[in-house]
C-alpha atoms as a printed R data frame, in Angstrom:
    type eleno elety resid chain resno       x       y       z
1   ATOM     1    CA   UNK     A     1  91.055 145.359  74.713
2   ATOM     2    CA   UNK     A     2  90.671 141.582  73.518
3   ATOM     3    CA   UNK     A     3  93.715 140.847  71.277
4   ATOM     4    CA   UNK     A     4  92.108 139.019  68.361
5   ATOM     5    CA   UNK     A     5  92.877 135.429  67.397
6   ATOM     6    CA   UNK     A     6  96.141 134.703  65.698
7   ATOM     7    CA   UNK     A     7  97.377 138.228  66.323
8   ATOM     8    CA   UNK     A     8 100.126 137.675  68.733
9   ATOM     9    CA   UNK     A     9 103.247 135.442  67.578
10  ATOM    10    CA   UNK     A    10 103.173 132.127  68.985
11  ATOM    11    CA   UNK     A    11 105.894 132.556  71.490
12  ATOM    12    CA   UNK     A    12 104.078 135.777  73.193
13  ATOM    13    CA   UNK     A    13 100.793 133.795  73.254
14  ATOM    14    CA   UNK     A    14 102.241 130.778  74.720
15  ATOM    15    CA   UNK     A    15 104.382 133.022  77.181
16  ATOM    16    CA   UNK     A    16 101.370 134.823  78.480
17  ATOM    17    CA   UNK     A    17  99.474 131.479  78.621
18  ATOM    18    CA   UNK     A    18 102.096 130.056  80.760
19  ATOM    19    CA   UNK     A    19 102.140 132.905  83.259
20  ATOM    20    CA   UNK     A    20  98.353 133.068  83.626
21  ATOM    21    CA   UNK     A    21  98.031 129.341  84.268
22  ATOM    22    CA   UNK     A    22  99.352 129.661  87.932
23  ATOM    23    CA   UNK     A    23  96.981 132.296  88.765
24  ATOM    24    CA   UNK     A    24  93.974 130.494  87.243
25  ATOM    25    CA   UNK     A    25  94.992 127.435  89.561
26  ATOM    26    CA   UNK     A    26  95.155 129.615  92.660
27  ATOM    27    CA   UNK     A    27  91.910 131.338  91.600
28  ATOM    28    CA   UNK     A    28  90.088 127.919  91.234
29  ATOM    29    CA   UNK     A    29  91.243 126.652  94.535
30  ATOM    30    CA   UNK     A    30  90.468 130.158  96.206
31  ATOM    31    CA   UNK     A    31  87.099 130.185  94.691
32  ATOM    32    CA   UNK     A    32  86.134 126.345  95.737
33  ATOM    33    CA   UNK     A    33  87.229 127.189  99.420
34  ATOM    34    CA   UNK     A    34  85.114 129.969  99.577
35  ATOM    35    CA   UNK     A    35  82.095 128.596  98.102
36  ATOM    36    CA   UNK     A    36  82.399 125.320 100.490
37  ATOM    37    CA   UNK     A    37  82.552 127.620 103.320
38  ATOM    38    CA   UNK     A    38  79.554 129.852 102.108
39  ATOM    39    CA   UNK     A    39  77.507 128.097  99.586
40  ATOM    40    CA   UNK     A    40  74.977 130.845  99.715
41  ATOM    41    CA   UNK     A    41  77.414 133.157  97.651
42  ATOM    42    CA   UNK     A    42  76.899 131.244  94.515
43  ATOM    43    CA   UNK     A    43  74.117 133.241  93.185
44  ATOM    44    CA   UNK     A    44  76.155 136.449  93.983
45  ATOM    45    CA   UNK     A    45  79.314 135.058  92.106
46  ATOM    46    CA   UNK     A    46  76.891 134.419  89.248
47  ATOM    47    CA   UNK     A    47  75.783 138.314  89.391
48  ATOM    48    CA   UNK     A    48  79.472 139.070  89.135
49  ATOM    49    CA   UNK     A    49  80.294 136.810  86.344
50  ATOM    50    CA   UNK     A    50  77.204 138.148  84.286
51  ATOM    51    CA   UNK     A    51  78.338 141.515  85.020
52  ATOM    52    CA   UNK     A    52  81.788 140.979  83.711
53  ATOM    53    CA   UNK     A    53  80.447 139.121  80.660
54  ATOM    54    CA   UNK     A    54  78.011 141.923  79.672
55  ATOM    55    CA   UNK     A    55  80.318 144.931  80.145
56  ATOM    56    CA   UNK     A    56  83.253 143.386  78.549
57  ATOM    57    CA   UNK     A    57  81.089 142.003  75.566
58  ATOM    58    CA   UNK     A    58  80.109 145.657  74.497
59  ATOM    59    CA   UNK     A    59  82.375 146.206  71.735
60  ATOM    60    CA   UNK     A    60  82.468 150.146  71.150
61  ATOM    61    CA   UNK     A    61  83.879 151.404  68.152
62  ATOM    62    CA   UNK     A    62  86.824 153.901  68.603
63  ATOM    63    CA   UNK     A    63  87.499 157.059  66.365
64  ATOM    64    CA   UNK     A    64  91.029 155.547  65.860
65  ATOM    65    CA   UNK     A    65  89.652 152.720  64.047
66  ATOM    66    CA   UNK     A    66  90.339 150.413  67.214
67  ATOM    67    CA   UNK     A    67  87.600 149.202  69.651
68  ATOM    68    CA   UNK     A    68  87.464 149.539  73.319
69  ATOM    69    CA   UNK     A    69  84.678 148.130  76.108
70  ATOM    70    CA   UNK     A    70  84.507 148.323  79.657
71  ATOM    71    CA   UNK     A    71  85.625 145.036  81.659
72  ATOM    72    CA   UNK     A    72  83.439 144.361  84.456
73  ATOM    73    CA   UNK     A    73  85.958 142.747  86.696
74  ATOM    74    CA   UNK     A    74  86.052 145.529  89.409
75  ATOM    75    CA   UNK     A    75  82.648 144.496  90.920
76  ATOM    76    CA   UNK     A    76  83.662 140.910  91.545
77  ATOM    77    CA   UNK     A    77  86.998 141.928  92.695
78  ATOM    78    CA   UNK     A    78  85.128 144.217  95.404
79  ATOM    79    CA   UNK     A    79  82.775 141.210  96.533
80  ATOM    80    CA   UNK     A    80  85.332 138.290  96.408
81  ATOM    81    CA   UNK     A    81  88.773 139.613  96.115
82  ATOM    82    CA   UNK     A    82  91.076 139.436  93.017
83  ATOM    83    CA   UNK     A    83  91.826 135.388  92.777
84  ATOM    84    CA   UNK     A    84  88.175 134.624  92.195
85  ATOM    85    CA   UNK     A    85  87.967 136.677  89.361
86  ATOM    86    CA   UNK     A    86  90.735 134.929  87.535
87  ATOM    87    CA   UNK     A    87  88.650 131.721  86.822
88  ATOM    88    CA   UNK     A    88  85.393 134.003  86.211
89  ATOM    89    CA   UNK     A    89  87.278 135.936  83.786
90  ATOM    90    CA   UNK     A    90  88.735 132.956  82.224
91  ATOM    91    CA   UNK     A    91  85.143 131.663  81.544
92  ATOM    92    CA   UNK     A    92  84.053 134.922  80.011
93  ATOM    93    CA   UNK     A    93  86.803 135.331  77.873
94  ATOM    94    CA   UNK     A    94  86.798 131.645  76.595
95  ATOM    95    CA   UNK     A    95  82.974 132.088  75.985
96  ATOM    96    CA   UNK     A    96  83.534 135.391  74.013
97  ATOM    97    CA   UNK     A    97  86.106 133.809  72.025
98  ATOM    98    CA   UNK     A    98  83.827 130.702  71.187
99  ATOM    99    CA   UNK     A    99  80.440 132.406  70.583
100 ATOM   100    CA   UNK     A   100  81.152 136.116  69.806
101 ATOM   101    CA   UNK     A   101  84.669 135.922  67.850
102 ATOM   102    CA   UNK     A   102  85.672 138.377  70.444
103 ATOM   103    CA   UNK     A   103  89.321 137.824  71.365
104 ATOM   104    CA   UNK     A   104  90.410 134.324  70.476
105 ATOM   105    CA   UNK     A   105  91.660 130.967  71.810
106 ATOM   106    CA   UNK     A   106  95.425 131.636  71.039
107 ATOM   107    CA   UNK     A   107  95.437 134.921  72.491
108 ATOM   108    CA   UNK     A   108  93.295 133.623  75.689
109 ATOM   109    CA   UNK     A   109  96.320 133.552  78.080
110 ATOM   110    CA   UNK     A   110  97.277 137.108  77.011
111 ATOM   111    CA   UNK     A   111  93.726 138.332  77.482
112 ATOM   112    CA   UNK     A   112  92.986 136.527  80.790
113 ATOM   113    CA   UNK     A   113  96.158 138.142  81.959
114 ATOM   114    CA   UNK     A   114  95.256 141.579  81.092
115 ATOM   115    CA   UNK     A   115  91.536 141.323  81.934
116 ATOM   116    CA   UNK     A   116  91.149 138.577  84.542
117 ATOM   117    CA   UNK     A   117  94.520 139.156  86.550
118 ATOM   118    CA   UNK     A   118  95.650 142.642  86.295
119 ATOM   119    CA   UNK     A   119  92.307 144.484  86.125
120 ATOM   120    CA   UNK     A   120  90.910 142.523  89.398
121 ATOM   121    CA   UNK     A   121  94.206 142.874  91.360
122 ATOM   122    CA   UNK     A   122  94.557 146.611  90.612
123 ATOM   123    CA   UNK     A   123  90.916 146.909  91.362
124 ATOM   124    CA   UNK     A   124  91.254 145.375  94.864
125 ATOM   125    CA   UNK     A   125  94.568 147.039  95.554
126 ATOM   126    CA   UNK     A   126  92.909 150.169  95.140
127 ATOM   127    CA   UNK     A   127  89.897 149.492  97.288
128 ATOM   128    CA   UNK     A   128  92.437 148.078  99.883
129 ATOM   129    CA   UNK     A   129  94.661 151.434  99.640
130 ATOM   130    CA   UNK     A   130  91.390 153.627  99.834
131 ATOM   131    CA   UNK     A   131  90.178 151.872 102.859
132 ATOM   132    CA   UNK     A   132  93.490 152.511 104.616
133 ATOM   133    CA   UNK     A   133  93.293 156.151 103.677
134 ATOM   134    CA   UNK     A   134  89.750 156.460 105.374
135 ATOM   135    CA   UNK     A   135  87.822 156.852 102.006
136 ATOM   136    CA   UNK     A   136  84.130 155.893 102.456
137 ATOM   137    CA   UNK     A   137  82.578 153.257 100.041
138 ATOM   138    CA   UNK     A   138  81.455 155.164  97.403
139 ATOM   139    CA   UNK     A   139  84.556 156.672  95.937
140 ATOM   140    CA   UNK     A   140  86.729 153.704  96.809
141 ATOM   141    CA   UNK     A   141  84.594 151.698  94.474
142 ATOM   142    CA   UNK     A   142  84.586 154.173  92.035
143 ATOM   143    CA   UNK     A   143  88.178 154.465  91.977
144 ATOM   144    CA   UNK     A   144  88.795 150.597  92.159
145 ATOM   145    CA   UNK     A   145  86.451 149.726  89.102
146 ATOM   146    CA   UNK     A   146  87.693 152.833  87.059
147 ATOM   147    CA   UNK     A   147  91.648 152.226  87.648
148 ATOM   148    CA   UNK     A   148  91.125 148.493  87.157
149 ATOM   149    CA   UNK     A   149  89.584 149.041  83.855
150 ATOM   150    CA   UNK     A   150  92.463 151.511  82.706
151 ATOM   151    CA   UNK     A   151  95.060 148.964  84.111
152 ATOM   152    CA   UNK     A   152  93.801 146.255  81.914
153 ATOM   153    CA   UNK     A   153  94.244 148.474  78.737
154 ATOM   154    CA   UNK     A   154  97.428 149.523  79.713
155 ATOM   155    CA   UNK     A   155  98.682 146.022  80.223
156 ATOM   156    CA   UNK     A   156  97.230 145.287  76.729
157 ATOM   157    CA   UNK     A   157  99.240 148.027  75.196
158 ATOM   158    CA   UNK     A   158 102.342 146.446  76.977
159 ATOM   159    CA   UNK     A   159 101.509 143.226  75.346
160 ATOM   160    CA   UNK     A   160 101.147 144.661  71.981
161 ATOM   161    CA   UNK     A   161 104.205 146.788  72.230
162 ATOM   162    CA   UNK     A   162 106.439 143.801  73.361
163 ATOM   163    CA   UNK     A   163 105.001 141.826  70.538
164 ATOM   164    CA   UNK     A   164 105.376 144.474  67.713
165 ATOM   165    CA   UNK     A   165 108.155 147.065  68.723
166 ATOM   166    CA   UNK     A   166 108.512 150.143  66.698
167 ATOM   167    CA   UNK     A   167 111.004 149.866  64.213
168 ATOM   168    CA   UNK     A   168 112.395 153.224  65.341
169 ATOM   169    CA   UNK     A   169 112.203 153.875  69.045
170 ATOM   170    CA   UNK     A   170 111.297 149.958  69.794
171 ATOM   171    CA   UNK     A   171 109.054 149.396  72.900
172 ATOM   172    CA   UNK     A   172 108.329 152.644  74.311
173 ATOM   173    CA   UNK     A   173 107.406 154.249  71.002
174 ATOM   174    CA   UNK     A   174 105.008 151.378  70.344
175 ATOM   175    CA   UNK     A   175 103.674 151.282  73.734
176 ATOM   176    CA   UNK     A   176 102.584 155.054  73.793
177 ATOM   177    CA   UNK     A   177 101.300 154.548  70.291
178 ATOM   178    CA   UNK     A   178  99.006 151.460  71.279
179 ATOM   179    CA   UNK     A   179  98.164 153.530  74.640
180 ATOM   180    CA   UNK     A   180  97.484 156.626  72.928
181 ATOM   181    CA   UNK     A   181  94.938 154.745  70.564
182 ATOM   182    CA   UNK     A   182  93.085 153.143  73.333
183 ATOM   183    CA   UNK     A   183  92.965 156.225  75.795
184 ATOM   184    CA   UNK     A   184  90.775 158.298  73.547
185 ATOM   185    CA   UNK     A   185  87.909 156.108  74.075
186 ATOM   186    CA   UNK     A   186  88.801 154.255  77.290
187 ATOM   187    CA   UNK     A   187  89.283 156.943  79.558
188 ATOM   188    CA   UNK     A   188  85.615 157.938  79.284
189 ATOM   189    CA   UNK     A   189  84.338 154.293  79.451
190 ATOM   190    CA   UNK     A   190  86.365 153.814  82.572
191 ATOM   191    CA   UNK     A   191  84.846 156.672  84.124
192 ATOM   192    CA   UNK     A   192  81.470 155.141  83.123
193 ATOM   193    CA   UNK     A   193  82.204 151.852  84.447
194 ATOM   194    CA   UNK     A   194  83.439 153.253  87.464
195 ATOM   195    CA   UNK     A   195  80.124 154.908  88.036
196 ATOM   196    CA   UNK     A   196  77.995 151.661  86.968
197 ATOM   197    CA   UNK     A   197  79.976 149.526  89.443
198 ATOM   198    CA   UNK     A   198  79.536 152.126  91.912
199 ATOM   199    CA   UNK     A   199  75.435 152.028  91.361
200 ATOM   200    CA   UNK     A   200  75.580 148.156  91.487
201 ATOM   201    CA   UNK     A   201  77.239 147.769  94.618
202 ATOM   202    CA   UNK     A   202  74.928 150.501  96.346
203 ATOM   203    CA   UNK     A   203  72.243 148.605  95.427
204 ATOM   204    CA   UNK     A   204  73.513 145.386  96.546
205 ATOM   205    CA   UNK     A   205  74.406 146.956  99.950
206 ATOM   206    CA   UNK     A   206  70.973 148.575 100.161
207 ATOM   207    CA   UNK     A   207  68.805 145.454  99.602
208 ATOM   208    CA   UNK     A   208  71.161 142.590 100.513
209 ATOM   209    CA   UNK     A   209  73.545 143.801 103.160
210 ATOM   210    CA   UNK     A   210  73.175 140.828 105.275
211 ATOM   211    CA   UNK     A   211  74.726 138.505 102.484
212 ATOM   212    CA   UNK     A   212  77.385 140.902 101.788
213 ATOM   213    CA   UNK     A   213  78.465 141.645 105.111
214 ATOM   214    CA   UNK     A   214  81.624 139.346 105.191
215 ATOM   215    CA   UNK     A   215  82.842 140.422 101.611
216 ATOM   216    CA   UNK     A   216  85.964 143.064 101.160
217 ATOM   217    CA   UNK     A   217  83.798 145.703 100.016
218 ATOM   218    CA   UNK     A   218  81.851 145.953 103.309
219 ATOM   219    CA   UNK     A   219  84.968 146.910 105.203
220 ATOM   220    CA   UNK     A   220  84.148 150.316 103.951
221 ATOM   221    CA   UNK     A   221  80.800 150.394 105.109
222 ATOM   222    CA   UNK     A   222  81.567 152.055 108.396
223 ATOM   223    CA   UNK     A   223  83.064 155.049 106.785
224 ATOM   224    CA   UNK     A   224  80.158 155.490 104.242
225 ATOM   225    CA   UNK     A   225  79.016 158.850 104.258
226 ATOM   226    CA   UNK     A   226  82.383 160.384 105.496
227 ATOM   227    CA   UNK     A   227  85.637 160.225 103.184
């Protein structure tokens, strides 16, 4: 998913950075208010950040010659909401670009938009929709993490297609080419991420439900055991 250093045209790189900046400012303000009101959640936020860092650092080779990886942002979105994951994702992506040559500084805005903005917002939206439809926690968390992962890769495909439209067919042909390359490996990875996120959430609820009681994922607790 990470678009590598220097790959995007300068105008596109700057454009995605400009789009991502207001979300980053909003996320910093949101997470600051939350931690000021609930300082005991700092460690839990660290767990969500570490989960996103570790999963998104797993570069898995694709049969098409590209690479795919989980995103890990669904967990943080379920715990803290989507805004908090924007600064978390920004830090994760920046460290990966600097320390692991995974992504890049010039493409940081584009990568933040896909993984730290679209992914968490889709995950949170799916979680809320599942709650409204009466889903229990387990299927809701699984779908939220899985679809948030896939949304990240669809966004990356859009970004690449906008930057490199096909000579014949333009944006649409280019989009389906990039999305098709990602899909071969990303669909099973997204399913795996959904299952792993579900295991982590269930473990947290089992051993630390008191600390989680006011977080978004716990709104589904009353229906756990019946979808």
